Structure formats: structure tokens, C-alpha cells
XYZ file of C-alpha atoms in Angstrom:
114
model
C 26.838 -23.353 -16.534
C 28.884 -20.938 -18.688
C 26.057 -18.471 -18.763
C 26.127 -18.154 -14.943
C 29.833 -17.424 -15.028
C 29.220 -14.802 -17.666
C 26.184 -13.277 -15.848
C 28.204 -10.835 -13.698
C 29.426 -9.051 -16.807
C 25.681 -8.298 -17.823
C 24.786 -6.846 -14.382
C 24.458 -3.203 -13.550
C 26.338 -1.600 -10.587
C 24.467 -2.415 -7.423
C 22.351 -5.110 -9.059
C 21.807 -8.346 -7.126
C 20.658 -11.707 -8.342
C 17.661 -13.011 -6.303
C 16.859 -16.184 -8.235
C 18.169 -18.325 -11.039
C 16.469 -20.866 -13.173
C 17.289 -22.880 -16.360
C 15.357 -21.609 -19.369
C 15.273 -22.036 -23.075
C 15.139 -19.238 -25.668
C 17.181 -19.586 -28.736
C 19.166 -22.143 -26.809
C 19.469 -23.355 -23.252
C 20.572 -20.605 -20.802
C 19.884 -18.894 -17.564
C 16.913 -16.897 -16.382
C 17.932 -14.608 -13.641
C 15.735 -12.439 -11.571
C 17.519 -9.378 -10.102
C 16.522 -6.542 -7.812
C 16.274 -4.365 -10.915
C 15.085 -6.554 -13.803
C 14.619 -10.008 -15.230
C 17.339 -11.348 -17.514
C 17.758 -14.228 -19.928
C 21.206 -15.123 -21.142
C 22.201 -17.845 -23.664
C 25.660 -17.884 -25.162
C 26.307 -20.479 -27.869
C 29.114 -21.098 -30.306
C 27.352 -19.181 -33.181
C 24.618 -17.301 -31.399
C 24.097 -15.241 -28.336
C 20.771 -14.131 -26.812
C 20.329 -11.437 -24.118
C 16.819 -10.476 -23.065
C 15.996 -8.112 -20.204
C 12.983 -6.318 -18.770
C 13.178 -3.786 -16.079
C 10.825 -3.898 -13.239
C 9.663 -0.265 -13.838
C 8.289 -1.477 -17.243
C 6.855 -4.837 -16.282
C 3.142 -5.183 -15.737
C 2.599 -8.900 -15.527
C 4.255 -12.326 -15.406
C 2.436 -15.429 -16.855
C 3.573 -19.012 -16.735
C 1.611 -21.472 -19.062
C 2.011 -25.034 -17.759
C 0.962 -26.622 -21.106
C 3.685 -24.907 -23.071
C 6.059 -24.198 -20.074
C 6.323 -20.656 -21.348
C 7.497 -17.929 -18.801
C 6.425 -14.594 -20.288
C 6.818 -10.924 -19.068
C 4.367 -8.372 -20.370
C 4.911 -4.576 -20.340
C 1.192 -3.918 -21.079
C -1.914 -5.566 -19.699
C -1.772 -9.185 -20.908
C -4.630 -9.959 -23.269
C -5.199 -12.712 -25.893
C -3.587 -10.483 -28.449
C -0.809 -9.005 -26.243
C 2.746 -9.900 -27.290
C 5.074 -10.478 -24.243
C 8.376 -8.227 -23.840
C 10.096 -11.497 -23.094
C 9.207 -15.163 -23.339
C 11.285 -18.160 -22.551
C 10.587 -21.778 -21.702
C 11.124 -22.988 -18.169
C 10.744 -26.698 -17.848
C 10.212 -26.973 -14.139
C 7.116 -25.327 -12.564
C 8.901 -25.076 -9.194
C 11.723 -23.074 -10.965
C 9.084 -20.832 -12.466
C 7.494 -20.326 -9.121
C 10.678 -19.363 -7.386
C 11.530 -16.816 -10.129
C 8.030 -15.423 -10.038
C 8.132 -14.988 -6.237
C 11.479 -13.315 -6.494
C 10.080 -10.976 -9.252
C 7.124 -10.117 -7.090
C 9.413 -9.191 -4.179
C 11.673 -7.215 -6.503
C 9.132 -5.284 -8.372
C 6.984 -3.631 -5.690
C 4.361 -6.440 -5.409
C 1.060 -4.608 -5.750
C 2.011 -3.519 -9.226
C 3.028 -6.862 -10.860
C 0.384 -9.387 -11.796
C 1.676 -12.883 -11.467
C -0.500 -15.684 -13.041
């Protein structure tokens, strides 16, 4: 919950949050889809993790149900491609909501969602 309260401090002017989901990176935090980018924020006692990818750079989003990994790629996703951002999202429905918001925010024909 603290990450949600801290999220406004990480947003750019005129950036709106479209969807939120609980996610795990270096710790449990929040995955936020905005009209400009995808953000993951975790704030712990000793660590802080902030990941973001702008929609102008994103090429694809993939959710692997077996590993529950939500990944954003800035290049065409292949077996050897490394995601620009990868976090674990436990709920398939949360991943779908964020992916749908991402598709809406990123000019849909350009973003491949699998």
C-alpha cells in the first residue's frame, strides 16, 4: 500500500494512471500502467526498485502463465531477447487488465501483446 501512496511522486506532469496491479520485483510492489509508460515501484527498508518503460520504446508485452512473469520488450521478442522490464504478477486477471490498459495507452497496432 505504501507504494501506491508514493506513486504520485514518480509521475510526470499530465501523466494519468490507467491500471494498477500487485507485482514482485526485488520485493512486492505496484505495477502501474499510465498513459505514457509502464512503471514498477517497490520501496523496502533497505532497497528501492523503480523500473519504467515508455510506450514510445515498447514493442511487445508478454505474460508467461507458468512463471507468472509480465515482461515488456523494446525489441522484437525472441528466445534470446532480454526484456527491458520483467516482474512477477501472480494474478492472470491483473495481468490482463494491465495489458489491456497498455494496449489502449500505447497506440494499439504498434504493441504486440501475448
